Coordinates of C-alpha atoms in Angstrom, one line a residue:
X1 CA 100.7 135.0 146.6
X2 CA 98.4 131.9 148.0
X3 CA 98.9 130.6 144.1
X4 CA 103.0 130.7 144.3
X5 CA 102.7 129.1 148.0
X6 CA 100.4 126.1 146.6
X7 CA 102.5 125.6 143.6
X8 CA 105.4 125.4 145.9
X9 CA 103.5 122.9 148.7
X10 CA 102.5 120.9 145.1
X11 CA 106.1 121.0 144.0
X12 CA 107.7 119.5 146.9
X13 CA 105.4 116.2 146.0
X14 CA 106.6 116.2 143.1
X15 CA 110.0 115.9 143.7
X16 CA 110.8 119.4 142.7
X17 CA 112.0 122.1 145.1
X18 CA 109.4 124.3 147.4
X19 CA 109.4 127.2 145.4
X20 CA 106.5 128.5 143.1
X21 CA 106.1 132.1 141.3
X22 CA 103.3 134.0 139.4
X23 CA 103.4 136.7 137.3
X24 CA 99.9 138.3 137.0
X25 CA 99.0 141.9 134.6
X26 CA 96.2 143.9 134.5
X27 CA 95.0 141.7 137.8
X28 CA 94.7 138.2 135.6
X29 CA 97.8 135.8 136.0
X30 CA 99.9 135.8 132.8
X31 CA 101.9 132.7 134.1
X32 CA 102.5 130.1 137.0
X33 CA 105.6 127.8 137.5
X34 CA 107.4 126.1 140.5
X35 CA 111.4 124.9 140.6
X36 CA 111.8 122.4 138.4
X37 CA 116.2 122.4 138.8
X38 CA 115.9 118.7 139.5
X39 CA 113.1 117.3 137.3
X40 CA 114.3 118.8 134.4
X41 CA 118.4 118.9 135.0
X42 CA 118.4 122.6 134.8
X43 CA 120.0 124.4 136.8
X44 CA 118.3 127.2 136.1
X45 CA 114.9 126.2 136.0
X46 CA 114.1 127.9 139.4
X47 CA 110.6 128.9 139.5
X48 CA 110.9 133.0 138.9
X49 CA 113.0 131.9 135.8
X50 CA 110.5 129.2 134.5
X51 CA 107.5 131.7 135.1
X52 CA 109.6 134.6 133.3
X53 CA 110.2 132.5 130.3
X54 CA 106.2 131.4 130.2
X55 CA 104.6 135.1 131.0
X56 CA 107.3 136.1 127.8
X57 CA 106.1 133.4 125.5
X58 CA 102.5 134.1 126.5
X59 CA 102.8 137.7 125.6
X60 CA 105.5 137.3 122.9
X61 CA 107.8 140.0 124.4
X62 CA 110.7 140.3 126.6
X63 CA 109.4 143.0 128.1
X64 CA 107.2 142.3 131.2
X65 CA 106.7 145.9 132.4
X66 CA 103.4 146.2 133.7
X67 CA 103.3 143.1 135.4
X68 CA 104.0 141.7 139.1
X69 CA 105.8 138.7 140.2
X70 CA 105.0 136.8 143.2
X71 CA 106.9 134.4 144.5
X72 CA 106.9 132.0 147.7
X73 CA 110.3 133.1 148.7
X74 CA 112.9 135.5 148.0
X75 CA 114.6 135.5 144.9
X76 CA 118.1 134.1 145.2
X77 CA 120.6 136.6 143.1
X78 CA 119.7 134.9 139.3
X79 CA 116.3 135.4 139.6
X80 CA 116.6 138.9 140.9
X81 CA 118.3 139.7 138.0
X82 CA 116.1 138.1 135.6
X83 CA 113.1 140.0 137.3
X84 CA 115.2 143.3 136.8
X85 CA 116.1 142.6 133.1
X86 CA 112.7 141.4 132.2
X87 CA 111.7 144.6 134.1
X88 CA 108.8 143.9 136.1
X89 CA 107.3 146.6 137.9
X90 CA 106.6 145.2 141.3
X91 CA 108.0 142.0 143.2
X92 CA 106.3 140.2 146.6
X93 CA 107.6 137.3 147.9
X94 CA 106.8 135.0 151.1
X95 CA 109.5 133.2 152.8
X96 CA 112.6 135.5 152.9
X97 CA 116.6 134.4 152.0
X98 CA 117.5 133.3 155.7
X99 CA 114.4 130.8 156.0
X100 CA 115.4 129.2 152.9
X101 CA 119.2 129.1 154.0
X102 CA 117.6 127.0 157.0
X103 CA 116.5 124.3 155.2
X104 CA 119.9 124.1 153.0
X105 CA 119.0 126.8 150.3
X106 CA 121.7 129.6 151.0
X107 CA 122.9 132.1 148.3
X108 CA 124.9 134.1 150.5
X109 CA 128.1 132.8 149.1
X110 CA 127.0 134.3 145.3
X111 CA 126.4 137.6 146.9
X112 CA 130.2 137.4 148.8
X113 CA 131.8 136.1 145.5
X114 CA 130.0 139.2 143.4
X115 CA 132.6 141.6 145.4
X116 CA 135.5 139.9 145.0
X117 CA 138.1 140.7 142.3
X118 CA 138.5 138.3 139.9
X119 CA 141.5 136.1 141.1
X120 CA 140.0 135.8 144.7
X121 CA 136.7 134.3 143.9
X122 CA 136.3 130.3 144.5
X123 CA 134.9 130.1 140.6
X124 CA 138.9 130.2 138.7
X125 CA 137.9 133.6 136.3
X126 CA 140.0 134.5 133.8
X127 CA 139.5 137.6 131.1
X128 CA 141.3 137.4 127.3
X129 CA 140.6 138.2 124.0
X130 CA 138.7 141.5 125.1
X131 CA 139.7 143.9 122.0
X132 CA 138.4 141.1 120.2
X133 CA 135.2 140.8 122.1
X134 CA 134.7 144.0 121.9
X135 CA 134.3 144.3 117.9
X136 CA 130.9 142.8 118.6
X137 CA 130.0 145.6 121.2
X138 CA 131.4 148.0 118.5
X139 CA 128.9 146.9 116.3
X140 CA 126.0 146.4 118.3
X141 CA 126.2 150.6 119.2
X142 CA 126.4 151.5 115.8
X143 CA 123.5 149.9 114.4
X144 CA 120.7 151.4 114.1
X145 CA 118.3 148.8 113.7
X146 CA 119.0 147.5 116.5
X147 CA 116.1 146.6 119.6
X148 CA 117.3 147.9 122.9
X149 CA 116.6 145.7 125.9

């Protein structure tokens, strides 16, 4: 945890945002990143997601199980789900969701939108083509040589 707080400190000089995350296995850190949303353009590039992406590379799987994320604050909804579908085993973090909605960092509003129905979210959703879509899915459950994530 002290590495994810430093690389979020070290961040912040950087001109990225204060967030750093480590993924360790078998007590030796597999990876290390901080945000990098605004150096690189990404909005994505949040630090749990960066650190995901290098830990998978290094161990040339998508499967992380077995490993531990640490990160210097809460996981804002994305990155939670990217630590469930890389399936980590354990998560710590530091600073929790309300500190970082104090300095302007607030995912509450994802959480509220996830429960609304479709036509009463602030993002305008629409659903069409689905019985097209869904010749894909078709296939995908009846192949066999298929590798399940």
């Amino acid at each position: 945890m002290a590495r994810a707080i430093q690389l979020s400190i070290e961040n912040v000089e950087k001109g990225g945002g204060p967030f750093g995350a480590v993924i360790v296995k078998d007590g030796e850190i597999i990876a290390e990143s901080s945000n990098s949303v605004t150096i690189d353009n990404d909005p994505t590039a949040h630090a749990e997601v960066n650190t995901i992406r290098k830990a998978c590379k290094a161990l040339n799987t998508f499967d992380l199980e077995g490993s531990i994320i640490y990160s210097s604050c809460e996981p804002c909804p994305m990155c939670l789900g990217a630590i469930y579908w890389a399936h980590l085993d354990e998560l710590y973090f530091a600073n929790n969701k309300k500190d970082a909605a104090d300095i302007g960092f607030d995912d509450a509003f994802i959480y509220d939108e996830l429960d609304l129905p479709y036509e009463k979210r602030k993002l305008k959703t629409n659903q069409f083509m689905r019985e097209e879509a869904l010749q894909a899915f078709r296939k995908w459950d009846e192949f066999e040589g298929k590798t399940e994530y």
